[in-house]
mmCIF file of C-alpha atoms in Angstrom:
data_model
loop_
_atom_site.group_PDB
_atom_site.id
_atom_site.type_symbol
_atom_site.label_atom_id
_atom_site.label_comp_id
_atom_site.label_asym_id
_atom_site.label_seq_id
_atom_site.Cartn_x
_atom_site.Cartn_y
_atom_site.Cartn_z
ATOM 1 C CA UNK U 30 64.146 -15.551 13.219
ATOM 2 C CA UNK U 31 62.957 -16.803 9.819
ATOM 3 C CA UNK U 32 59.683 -17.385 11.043
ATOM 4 C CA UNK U 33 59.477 -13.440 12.335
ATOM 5 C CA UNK U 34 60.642 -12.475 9.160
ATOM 6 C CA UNK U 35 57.701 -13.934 7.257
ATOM 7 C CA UNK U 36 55.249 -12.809 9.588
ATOM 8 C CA UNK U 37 56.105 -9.240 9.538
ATOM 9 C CA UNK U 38 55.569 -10.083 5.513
ATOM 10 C CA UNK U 39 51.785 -9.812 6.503
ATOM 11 C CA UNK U 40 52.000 -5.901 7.764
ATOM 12 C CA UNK U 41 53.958 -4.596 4.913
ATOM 13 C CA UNK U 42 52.902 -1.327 3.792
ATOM 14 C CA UNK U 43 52.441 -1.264 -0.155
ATOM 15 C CA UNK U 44 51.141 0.931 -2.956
ATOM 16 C CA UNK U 45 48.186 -0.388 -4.925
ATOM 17 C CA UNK U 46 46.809 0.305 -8.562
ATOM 18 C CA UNK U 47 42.960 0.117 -8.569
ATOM 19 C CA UNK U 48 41.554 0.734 -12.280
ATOM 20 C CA UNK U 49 38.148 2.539 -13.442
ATOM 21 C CA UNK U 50 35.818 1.821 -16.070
ATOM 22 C CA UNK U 51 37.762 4.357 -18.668
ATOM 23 C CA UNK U 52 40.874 2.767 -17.438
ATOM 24 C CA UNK U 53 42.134 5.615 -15.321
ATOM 25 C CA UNK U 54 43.976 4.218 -11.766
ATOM 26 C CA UNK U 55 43.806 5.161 -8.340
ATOM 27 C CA UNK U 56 46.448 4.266 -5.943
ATOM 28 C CA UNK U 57 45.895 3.092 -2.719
ATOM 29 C CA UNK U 58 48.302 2.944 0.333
ATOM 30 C CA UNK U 59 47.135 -0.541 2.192
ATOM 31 C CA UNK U 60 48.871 -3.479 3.652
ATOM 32 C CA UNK U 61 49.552 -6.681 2.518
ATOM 33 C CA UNK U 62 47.355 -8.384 5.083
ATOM 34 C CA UNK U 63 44.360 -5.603 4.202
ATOM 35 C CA UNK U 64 41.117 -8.203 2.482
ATOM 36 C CA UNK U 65 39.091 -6.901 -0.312
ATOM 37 C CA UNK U 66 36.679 -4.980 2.406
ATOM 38 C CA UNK U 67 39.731 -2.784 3.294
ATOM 39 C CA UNK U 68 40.695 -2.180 -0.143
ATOM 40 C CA UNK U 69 37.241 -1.090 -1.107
ATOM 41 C CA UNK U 70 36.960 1.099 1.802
ATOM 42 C CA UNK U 71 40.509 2.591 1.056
ATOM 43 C CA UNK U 72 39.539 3.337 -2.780
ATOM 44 C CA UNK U 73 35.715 4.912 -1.501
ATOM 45 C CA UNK U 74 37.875 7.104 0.764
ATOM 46 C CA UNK U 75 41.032 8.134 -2.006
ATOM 47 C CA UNK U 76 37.612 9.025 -4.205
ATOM 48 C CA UNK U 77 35.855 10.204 -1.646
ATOM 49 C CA UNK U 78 32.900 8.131 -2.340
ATOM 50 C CA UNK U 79 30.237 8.051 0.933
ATOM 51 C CA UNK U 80 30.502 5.067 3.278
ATOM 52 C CA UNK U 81 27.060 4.077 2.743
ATOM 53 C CA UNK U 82 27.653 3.836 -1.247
ATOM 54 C CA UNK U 83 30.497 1.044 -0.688
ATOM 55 C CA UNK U 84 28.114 -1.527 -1.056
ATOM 56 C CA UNK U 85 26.852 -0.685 -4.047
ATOM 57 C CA UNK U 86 30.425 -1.582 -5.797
ATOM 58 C CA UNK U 87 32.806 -4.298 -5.988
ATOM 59 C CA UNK U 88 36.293 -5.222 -6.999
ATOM 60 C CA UNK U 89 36.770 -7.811 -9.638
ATOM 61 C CA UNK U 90 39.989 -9.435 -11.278
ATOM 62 C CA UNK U 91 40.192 -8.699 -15.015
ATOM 63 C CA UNK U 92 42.392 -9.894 -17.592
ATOM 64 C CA UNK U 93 43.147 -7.522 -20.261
ATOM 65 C CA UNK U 94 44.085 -8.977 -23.769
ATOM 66 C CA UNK U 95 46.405 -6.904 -26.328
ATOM 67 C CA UNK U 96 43.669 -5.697 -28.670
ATOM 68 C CA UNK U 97 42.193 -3.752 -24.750
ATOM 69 C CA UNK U 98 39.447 -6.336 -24.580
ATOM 70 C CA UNK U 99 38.126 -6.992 -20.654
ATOM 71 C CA UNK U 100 37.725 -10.655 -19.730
ATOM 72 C CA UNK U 101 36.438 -10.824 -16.227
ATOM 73 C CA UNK U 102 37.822 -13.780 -14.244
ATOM 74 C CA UNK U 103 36.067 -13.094 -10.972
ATOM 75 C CA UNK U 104 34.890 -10.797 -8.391
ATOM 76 C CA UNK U 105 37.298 -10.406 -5.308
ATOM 77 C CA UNK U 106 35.566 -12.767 -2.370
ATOM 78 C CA UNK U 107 35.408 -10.604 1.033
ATOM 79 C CA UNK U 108 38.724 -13.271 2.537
ATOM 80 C CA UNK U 109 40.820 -12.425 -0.300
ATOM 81 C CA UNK U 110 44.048 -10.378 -0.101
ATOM 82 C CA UNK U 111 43.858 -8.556 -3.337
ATOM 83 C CA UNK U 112 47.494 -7.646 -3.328
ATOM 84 C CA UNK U 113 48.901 -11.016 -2.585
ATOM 85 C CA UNK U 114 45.918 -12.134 -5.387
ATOM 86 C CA UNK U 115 47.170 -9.534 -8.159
ATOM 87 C CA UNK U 116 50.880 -10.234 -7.774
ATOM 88 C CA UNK U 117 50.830 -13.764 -7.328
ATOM 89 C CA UNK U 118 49.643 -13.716 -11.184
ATOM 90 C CA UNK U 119 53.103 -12.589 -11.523
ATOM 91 C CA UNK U 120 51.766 -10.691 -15.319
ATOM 92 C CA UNK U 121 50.662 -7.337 -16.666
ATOM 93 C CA UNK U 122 47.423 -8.460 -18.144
ATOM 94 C CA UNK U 123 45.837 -8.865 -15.274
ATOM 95 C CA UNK U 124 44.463 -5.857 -13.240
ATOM 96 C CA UNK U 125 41.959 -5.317 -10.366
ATOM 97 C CA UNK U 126 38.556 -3.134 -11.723
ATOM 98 C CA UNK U 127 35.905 -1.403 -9.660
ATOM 99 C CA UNK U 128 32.490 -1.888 -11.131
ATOM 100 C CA UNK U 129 29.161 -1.569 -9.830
ATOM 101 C CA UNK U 130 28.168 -4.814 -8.038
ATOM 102 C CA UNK U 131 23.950 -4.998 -8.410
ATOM 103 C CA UNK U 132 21.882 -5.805 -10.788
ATOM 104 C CA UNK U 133 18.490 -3.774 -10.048
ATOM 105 C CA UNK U 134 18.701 -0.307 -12.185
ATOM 106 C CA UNK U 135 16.462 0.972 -9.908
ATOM 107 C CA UNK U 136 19.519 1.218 -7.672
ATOM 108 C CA UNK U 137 21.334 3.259 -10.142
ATOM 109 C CA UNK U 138 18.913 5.866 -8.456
ATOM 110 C CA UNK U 139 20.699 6.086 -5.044
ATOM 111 C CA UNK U 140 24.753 6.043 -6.570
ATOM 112 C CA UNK U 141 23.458 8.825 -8.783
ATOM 113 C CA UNK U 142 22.477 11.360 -6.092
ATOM 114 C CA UNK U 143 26.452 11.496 -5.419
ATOM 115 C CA UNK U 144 28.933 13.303 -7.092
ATOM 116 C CA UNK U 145 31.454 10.525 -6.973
ATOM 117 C CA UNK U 146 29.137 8.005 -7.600
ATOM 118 C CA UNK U 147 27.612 9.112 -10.712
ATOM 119 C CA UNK U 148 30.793 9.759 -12.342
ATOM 120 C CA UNK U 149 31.788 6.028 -11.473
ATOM 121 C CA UNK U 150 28.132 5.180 -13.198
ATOM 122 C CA UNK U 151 29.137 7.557 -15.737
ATOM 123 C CA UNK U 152 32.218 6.037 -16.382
ATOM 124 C CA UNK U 153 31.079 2.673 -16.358
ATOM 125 C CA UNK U 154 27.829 3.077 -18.760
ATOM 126 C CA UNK U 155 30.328 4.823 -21.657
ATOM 127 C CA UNK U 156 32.877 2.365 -21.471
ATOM 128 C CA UNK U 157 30.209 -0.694 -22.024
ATOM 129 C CA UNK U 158 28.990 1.390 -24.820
ATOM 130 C CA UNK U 159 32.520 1.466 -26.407
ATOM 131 C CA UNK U 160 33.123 -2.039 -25.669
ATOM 132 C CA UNK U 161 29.590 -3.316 -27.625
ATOM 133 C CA UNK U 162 28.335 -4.657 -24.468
ATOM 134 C CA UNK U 163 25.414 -2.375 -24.635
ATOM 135 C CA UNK U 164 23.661 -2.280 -27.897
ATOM 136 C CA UNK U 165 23.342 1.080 -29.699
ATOM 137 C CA UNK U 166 21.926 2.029 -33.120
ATOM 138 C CA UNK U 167 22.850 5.176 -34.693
ATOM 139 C CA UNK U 168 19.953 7.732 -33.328
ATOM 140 C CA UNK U 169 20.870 6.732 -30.097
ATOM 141 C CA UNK U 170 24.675 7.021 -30.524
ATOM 142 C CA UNK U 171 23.415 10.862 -31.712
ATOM 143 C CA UNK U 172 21.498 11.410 -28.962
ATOM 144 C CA UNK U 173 23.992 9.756 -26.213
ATOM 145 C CA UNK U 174 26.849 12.111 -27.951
ATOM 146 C CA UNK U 175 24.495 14.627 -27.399
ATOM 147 C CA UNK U 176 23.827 14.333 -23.557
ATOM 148 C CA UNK U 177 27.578 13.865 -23.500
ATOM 149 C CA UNK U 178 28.725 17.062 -24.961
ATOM 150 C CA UNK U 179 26.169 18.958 -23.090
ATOM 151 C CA UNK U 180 27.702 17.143 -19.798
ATOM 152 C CA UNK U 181 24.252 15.945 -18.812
ATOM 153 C CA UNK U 182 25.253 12.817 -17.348
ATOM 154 C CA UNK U 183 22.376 11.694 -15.275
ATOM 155 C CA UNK U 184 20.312 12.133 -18.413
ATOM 156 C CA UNK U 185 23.148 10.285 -20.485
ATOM 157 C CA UNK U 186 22.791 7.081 -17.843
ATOM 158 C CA UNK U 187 18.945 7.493 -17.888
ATOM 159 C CA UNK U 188 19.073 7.101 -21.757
ATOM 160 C CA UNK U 189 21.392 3.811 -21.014
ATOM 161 C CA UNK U 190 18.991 1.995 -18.784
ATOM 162 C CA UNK U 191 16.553 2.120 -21.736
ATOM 163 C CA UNK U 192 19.421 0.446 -24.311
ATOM 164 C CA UNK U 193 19.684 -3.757 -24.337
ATOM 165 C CA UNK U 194 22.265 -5.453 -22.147
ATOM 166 C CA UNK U 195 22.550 -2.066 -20.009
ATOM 167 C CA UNK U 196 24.133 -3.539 -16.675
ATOM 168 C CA UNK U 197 24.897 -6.748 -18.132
ATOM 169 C CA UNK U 198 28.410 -8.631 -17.980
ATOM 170 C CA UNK U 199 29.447 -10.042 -21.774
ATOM 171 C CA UNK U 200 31.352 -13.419 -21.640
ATOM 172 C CA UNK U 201 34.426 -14.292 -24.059
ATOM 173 C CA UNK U 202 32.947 -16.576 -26.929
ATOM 174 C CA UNK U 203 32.952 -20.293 -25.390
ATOM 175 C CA UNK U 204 30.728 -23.338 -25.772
ATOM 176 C CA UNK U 205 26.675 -24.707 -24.624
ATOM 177 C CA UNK U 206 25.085 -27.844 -25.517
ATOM 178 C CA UNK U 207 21.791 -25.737 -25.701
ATOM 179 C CA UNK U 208 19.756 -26.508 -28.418
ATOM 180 C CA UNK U 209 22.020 -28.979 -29.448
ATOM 181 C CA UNK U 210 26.295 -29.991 -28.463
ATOM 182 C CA UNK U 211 28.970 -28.139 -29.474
ATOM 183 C CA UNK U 212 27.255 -24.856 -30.414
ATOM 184 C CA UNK U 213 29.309 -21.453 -30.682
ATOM 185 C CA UNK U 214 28.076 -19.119 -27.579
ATOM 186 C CA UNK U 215 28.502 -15.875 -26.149
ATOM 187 C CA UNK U 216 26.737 -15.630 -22.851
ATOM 188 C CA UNK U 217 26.093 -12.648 -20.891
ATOM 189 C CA UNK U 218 24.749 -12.128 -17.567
ATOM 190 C CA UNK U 219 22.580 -9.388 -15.922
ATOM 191 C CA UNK U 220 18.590 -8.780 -15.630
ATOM 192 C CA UNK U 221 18.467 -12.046 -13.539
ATOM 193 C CA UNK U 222 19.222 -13.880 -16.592
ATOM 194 C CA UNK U 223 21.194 -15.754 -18.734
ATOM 195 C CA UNK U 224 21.643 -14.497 -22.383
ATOM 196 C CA UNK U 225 22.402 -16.622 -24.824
ATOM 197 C CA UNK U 226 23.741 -15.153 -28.299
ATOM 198 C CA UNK U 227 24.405 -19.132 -29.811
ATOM 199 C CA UNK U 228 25.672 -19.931 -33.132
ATOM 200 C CA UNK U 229 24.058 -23.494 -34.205
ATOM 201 C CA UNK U 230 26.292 -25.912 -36.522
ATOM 202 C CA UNK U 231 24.278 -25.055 -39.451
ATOM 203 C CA UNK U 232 25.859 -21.294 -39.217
ATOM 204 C CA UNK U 233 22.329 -19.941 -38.143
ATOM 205 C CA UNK U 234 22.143 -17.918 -35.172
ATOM 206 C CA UNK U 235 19.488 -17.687 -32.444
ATOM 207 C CA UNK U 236 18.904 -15.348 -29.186
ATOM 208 C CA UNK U 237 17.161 -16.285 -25.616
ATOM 209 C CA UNK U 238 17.493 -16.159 -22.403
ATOM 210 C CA UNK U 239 17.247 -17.845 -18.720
ATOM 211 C CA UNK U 240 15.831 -16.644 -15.930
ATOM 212 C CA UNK U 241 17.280 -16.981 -12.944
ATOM 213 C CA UNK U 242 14.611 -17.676 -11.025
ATOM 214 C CA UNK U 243 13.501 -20.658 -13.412
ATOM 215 C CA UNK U 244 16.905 -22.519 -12.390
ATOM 216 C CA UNK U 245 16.622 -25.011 -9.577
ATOM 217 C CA UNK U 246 20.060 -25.576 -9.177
ATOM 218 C CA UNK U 247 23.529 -24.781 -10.603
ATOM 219 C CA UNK U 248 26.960 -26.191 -10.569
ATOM 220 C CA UNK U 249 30.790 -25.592 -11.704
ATOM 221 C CA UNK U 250 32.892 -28.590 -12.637
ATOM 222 C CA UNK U 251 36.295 -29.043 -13.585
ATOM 223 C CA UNK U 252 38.497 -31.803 -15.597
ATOM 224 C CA UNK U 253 42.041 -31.548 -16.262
ATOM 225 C CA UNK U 254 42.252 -32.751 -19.776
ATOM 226 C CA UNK U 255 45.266 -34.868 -20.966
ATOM 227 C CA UNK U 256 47.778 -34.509 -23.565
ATOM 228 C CA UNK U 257 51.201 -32.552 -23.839
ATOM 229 C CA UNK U 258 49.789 -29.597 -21.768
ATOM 230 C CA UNK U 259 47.715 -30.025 -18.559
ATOM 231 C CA UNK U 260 44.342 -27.912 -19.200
ATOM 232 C CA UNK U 261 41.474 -27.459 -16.749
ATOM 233 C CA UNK U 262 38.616 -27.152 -18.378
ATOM 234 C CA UNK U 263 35.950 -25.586 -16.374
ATOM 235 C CA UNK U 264 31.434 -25.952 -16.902
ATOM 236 C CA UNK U 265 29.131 -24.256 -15.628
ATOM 237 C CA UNK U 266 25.582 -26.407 -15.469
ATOM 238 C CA UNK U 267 22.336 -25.451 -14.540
ATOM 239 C CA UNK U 268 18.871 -27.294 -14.329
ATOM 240 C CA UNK U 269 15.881 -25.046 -15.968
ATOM 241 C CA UNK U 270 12.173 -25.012 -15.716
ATOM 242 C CA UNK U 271 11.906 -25.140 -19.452
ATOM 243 C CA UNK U 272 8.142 -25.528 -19.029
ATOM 244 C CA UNK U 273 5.964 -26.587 -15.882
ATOM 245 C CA UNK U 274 6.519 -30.077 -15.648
ATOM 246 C CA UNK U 275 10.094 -29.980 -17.753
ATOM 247 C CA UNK U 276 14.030 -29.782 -16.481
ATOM 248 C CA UNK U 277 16.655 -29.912 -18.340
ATOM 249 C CA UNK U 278 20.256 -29.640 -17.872
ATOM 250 C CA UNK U 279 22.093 -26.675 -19.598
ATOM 251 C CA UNK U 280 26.248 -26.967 -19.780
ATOM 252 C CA UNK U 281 28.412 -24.216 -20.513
ATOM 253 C CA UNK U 282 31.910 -25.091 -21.102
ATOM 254 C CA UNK U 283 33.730 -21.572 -20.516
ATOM 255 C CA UNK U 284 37.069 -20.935 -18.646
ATOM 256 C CA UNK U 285 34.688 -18.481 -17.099
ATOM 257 C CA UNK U 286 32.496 -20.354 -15.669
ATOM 258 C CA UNK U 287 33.335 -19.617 -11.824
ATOM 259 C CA UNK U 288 32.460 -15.628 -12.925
ATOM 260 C CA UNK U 289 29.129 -16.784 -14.533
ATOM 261 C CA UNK U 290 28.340 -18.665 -11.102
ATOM 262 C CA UNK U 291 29.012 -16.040 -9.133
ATOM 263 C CA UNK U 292 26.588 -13.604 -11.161
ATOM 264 C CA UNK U 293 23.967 -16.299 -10.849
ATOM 265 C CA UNK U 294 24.207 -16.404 -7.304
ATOM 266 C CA UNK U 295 24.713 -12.169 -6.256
ATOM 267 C CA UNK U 296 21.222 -12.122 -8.670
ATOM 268 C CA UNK U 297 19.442 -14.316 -6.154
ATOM 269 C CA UNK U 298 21.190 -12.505 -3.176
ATOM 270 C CA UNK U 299 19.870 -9.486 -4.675
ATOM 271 C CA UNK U 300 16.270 -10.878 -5.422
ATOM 272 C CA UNK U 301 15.909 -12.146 -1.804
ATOM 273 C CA UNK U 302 17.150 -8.862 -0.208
ATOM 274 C CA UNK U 303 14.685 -6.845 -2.125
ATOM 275 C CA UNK U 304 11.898 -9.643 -1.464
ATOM 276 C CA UNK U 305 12.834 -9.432 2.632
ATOM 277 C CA UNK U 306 12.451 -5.785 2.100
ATOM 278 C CA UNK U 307 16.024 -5.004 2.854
ATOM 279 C CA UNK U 308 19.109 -2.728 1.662
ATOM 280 C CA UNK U 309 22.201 -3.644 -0.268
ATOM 281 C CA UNK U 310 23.738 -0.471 1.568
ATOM 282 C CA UNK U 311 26.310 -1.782 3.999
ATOM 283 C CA UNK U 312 28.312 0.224 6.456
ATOM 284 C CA UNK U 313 31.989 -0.779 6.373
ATOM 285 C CA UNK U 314 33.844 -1.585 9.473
ATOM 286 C CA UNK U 315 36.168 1.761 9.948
ATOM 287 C CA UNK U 316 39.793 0.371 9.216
ATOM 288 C CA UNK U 317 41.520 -1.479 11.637
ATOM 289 C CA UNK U 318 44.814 0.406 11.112
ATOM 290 C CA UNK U 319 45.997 4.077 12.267
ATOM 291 C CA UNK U 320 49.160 3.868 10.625
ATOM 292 C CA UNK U 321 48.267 4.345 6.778
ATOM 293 C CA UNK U 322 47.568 7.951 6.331
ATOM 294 C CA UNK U 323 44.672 8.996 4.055
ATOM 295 C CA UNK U 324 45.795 12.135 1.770
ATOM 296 C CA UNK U 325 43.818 15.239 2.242
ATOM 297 C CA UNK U 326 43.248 16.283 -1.385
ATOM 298 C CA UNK U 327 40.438 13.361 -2.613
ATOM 299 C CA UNK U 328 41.354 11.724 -6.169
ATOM 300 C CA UNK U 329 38.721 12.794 -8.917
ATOM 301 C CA UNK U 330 37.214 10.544 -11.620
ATOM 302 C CA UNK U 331 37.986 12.103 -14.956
ATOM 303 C CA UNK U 332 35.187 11.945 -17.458
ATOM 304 C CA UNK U 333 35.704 9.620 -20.231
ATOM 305 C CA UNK U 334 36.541 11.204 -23.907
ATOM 306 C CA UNK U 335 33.390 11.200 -26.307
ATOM 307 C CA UNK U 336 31.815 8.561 -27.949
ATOM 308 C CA UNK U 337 33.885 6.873 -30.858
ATOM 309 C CA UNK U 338 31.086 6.375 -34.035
ATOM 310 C CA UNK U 339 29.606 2.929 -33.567
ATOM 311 C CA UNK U 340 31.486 -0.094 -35.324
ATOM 312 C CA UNK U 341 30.141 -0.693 -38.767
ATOM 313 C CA UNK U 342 30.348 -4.073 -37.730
ATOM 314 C CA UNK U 343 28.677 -3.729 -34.783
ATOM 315 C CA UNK U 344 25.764 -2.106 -36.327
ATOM 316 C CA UNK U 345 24.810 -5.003 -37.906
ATOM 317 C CA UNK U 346 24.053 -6.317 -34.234
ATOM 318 C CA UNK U 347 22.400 -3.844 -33.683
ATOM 319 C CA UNK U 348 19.799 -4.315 -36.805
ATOM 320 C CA UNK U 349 19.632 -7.848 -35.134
ATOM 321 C CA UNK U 350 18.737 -6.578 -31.668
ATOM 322 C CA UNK U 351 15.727 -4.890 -33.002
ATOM 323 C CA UNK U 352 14.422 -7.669 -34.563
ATOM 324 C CA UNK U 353 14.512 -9.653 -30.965
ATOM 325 C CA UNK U 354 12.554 -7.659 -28.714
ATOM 326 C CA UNK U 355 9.854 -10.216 -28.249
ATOM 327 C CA UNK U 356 12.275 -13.052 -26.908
ATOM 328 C CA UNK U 357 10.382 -15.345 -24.774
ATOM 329 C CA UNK U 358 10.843 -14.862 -21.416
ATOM 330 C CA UNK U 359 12.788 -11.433 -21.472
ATOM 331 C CA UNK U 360 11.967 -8.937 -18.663
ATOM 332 C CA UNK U 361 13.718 -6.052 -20.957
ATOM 333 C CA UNK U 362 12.050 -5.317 -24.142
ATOM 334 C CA UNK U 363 13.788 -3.052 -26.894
ATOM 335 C CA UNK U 364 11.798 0.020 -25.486
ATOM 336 C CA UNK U 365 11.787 -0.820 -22.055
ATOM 337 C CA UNK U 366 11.916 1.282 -19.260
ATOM 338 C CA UNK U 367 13.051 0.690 -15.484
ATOM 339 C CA UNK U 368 8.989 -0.007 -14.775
ATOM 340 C CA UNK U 369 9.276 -2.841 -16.894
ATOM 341 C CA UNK U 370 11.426 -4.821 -14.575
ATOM 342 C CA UNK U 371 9.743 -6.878 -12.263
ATOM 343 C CA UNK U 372 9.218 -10.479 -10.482
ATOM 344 C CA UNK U 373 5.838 -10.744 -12.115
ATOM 345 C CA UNK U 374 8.502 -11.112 -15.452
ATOM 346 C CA UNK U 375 8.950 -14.978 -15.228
ATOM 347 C CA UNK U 376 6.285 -16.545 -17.150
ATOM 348 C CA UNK U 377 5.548 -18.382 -20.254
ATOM 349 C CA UNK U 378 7.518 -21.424 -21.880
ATOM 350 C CA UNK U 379 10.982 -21.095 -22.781
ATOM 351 C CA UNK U 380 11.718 -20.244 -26.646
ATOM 352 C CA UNK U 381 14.499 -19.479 -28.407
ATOM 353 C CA UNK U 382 13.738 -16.656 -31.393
ATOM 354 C CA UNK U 383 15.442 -18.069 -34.959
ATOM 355 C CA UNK U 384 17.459 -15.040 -36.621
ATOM 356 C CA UNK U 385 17.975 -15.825 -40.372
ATOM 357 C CA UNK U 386 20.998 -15.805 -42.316
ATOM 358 C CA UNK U 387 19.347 -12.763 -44.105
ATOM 359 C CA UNK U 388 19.448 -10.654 -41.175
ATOM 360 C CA UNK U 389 23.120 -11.033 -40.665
#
């Protein structure tokens, strides 16, 4: 008997919370058994997003610290059961996000032509603005709150794709060994890079970045460390082409490390797809189950309030970002547009740019 009673566990029927970019939730009704594919599909249908957009987005754990800051802990893998994964955490912080899972903005093309799917964009694009992880000065705060107020957002998103770290992922503060050990990082991943943001032991801080098509192999590691409290402490380390007859080992010591390796590795996915000439568009399976019923009346995605004014402290970021628009290496410049992207990017030595005490 006990052993039926935990299988029927498996085919419970639950209620979900599923959160956007501007943090409003959907609810989905799935089953405990239901993997991340289900899920996805059950959110695209509650928004009424189109089947062959599904690919194009992705469900990712997120921890959620008390000043609202987002620290992504990983992207749901395809075997997972989200709910048993979100309520095994047994806390609050943690919530489940949907986000836009490529890295070409050339893509952003195809989620646009939908209703649902540009709002999601929408969505997404103003809430990295608000967060700082895309880089905006004050003109183009004014001309952002412009497109905003005028509710023109495809124009709004094509203004993004022209701003630094648009599509990127920004990494909690952690650790490198790059230039030199123990150096003050934050990392952040998107453009088929690595960017580093590091804070050397002198107190001066420097700017570059690593292509991912310059790394020849990656790993994560982990080591419990001693003492009164058990901690894992995770790395992420990757061998560059620093120049054309140099490796070197790069380490990041980050309890995010498992996120940052799974960014490094959906950026070569992606780079081979394109480069076989094929589609990130996948057709989901139709769902396995009759018995959940999908309401009539679709869920919409609210738009986000305005634009807050840009962090004075911010700002002074931003006076930095303008001075670092020749970065070795980079395949976005400070003006760039979505031509400017391509594999014919990766060239040239490796250089960090110096940014003086001055500047900050």
């Amino acid at each position: 008997a006990t052993r039926n009673e935990n299988f029927k566990l498996h085919y419970l029927g639950v209620a979900l919370d599923i959160c956007l970019s501007n943090g409003q939730k959907v609810t989905v009704n799935i089953l405990t058994s239901d993997q991340t594919e289900d899920v996805l599909e059950a959110v695209a249908t509650k928004l009424d997003l189109p089947d062959d957009l599904v690919g194009y987005f992705s469900l990712f754990l997120v921890r959620e610290g008390v000043d609202g800051s987002l620290t992504f802990v990983r992207k749901l893998q395809e075997f997972e059961l989200p709910y048993v994964s979100i309520t095994s955490l047994r806390s609050s912080e943690f919530h489940i996000v949907l986000r836009k899972s490529y890295w070409d903005m050339s893509y952003d093309g195809d989620v646009m032509d939908n209703r649902v799917g540009l709002n999601l964009l929408y969505t997404q694009t103003v809430s990295d603005i608000e967060r700082g992880w895309i880089l905006v000065n004050k003109d183009q705060h004014r001309q952002l709150k412009s497109l905003q107020e005028k509710g023109s957002k495809k124009e709004f998103i094509h203004l993004g794709q022209t701003l630094k770290y648009y599509g990127y992922i920004k990494f909690d503060p952690c650790i490198t060994d790059f230039p030199e050990k123990g150096c003050q990082v934050i990392v952040s991943a998107g453009n088929n890079e690595l960017n580093f943001h590091v804070k050397l032991p002198n107190e001066q801080m420097k700017e570059g970045s690593f292509k991912v098509t310059r790394m020849r192999c990656w790993r994560v590691t982990s080591s419990v460390s001693g003492g009164g409290r058990c901690e894992v402490k995770l790395e992420l380390a990757f061998e560059y082409l620093m120049s054309k007859d140099r490796l070197q080992w790069v380490t990041i010591t980050s309890q995010q490390a498992i996120m940052m390796s799974i960014c490094l590795q959906s950026m070569v996915d992606e780079l081979m797809v394109k480069k076989s000439g094929g589609s990130i568009k996948k057709m989901l399976r139709k769902r396995h189950n009759g018995s959940i019923q999908r309401p009539d009346s679709q869920q919409t995605v609210k738009s986000p309030p305005l634009l807050d004014s840009p962090d004075p402290n911010r700002e002074q970021i931003v006076k930095l970002s303008t001075k670092l628009s020749s970065v070795s290496l980079r395949g976005i410049s400070a003006s760039n547009s979505a031509n400017d992207i391509s594999a014919n990017d990766f060239h040239g030595n490796y250089a960090f740019e110096g940014i003086g005490d001055d500047d900050l």
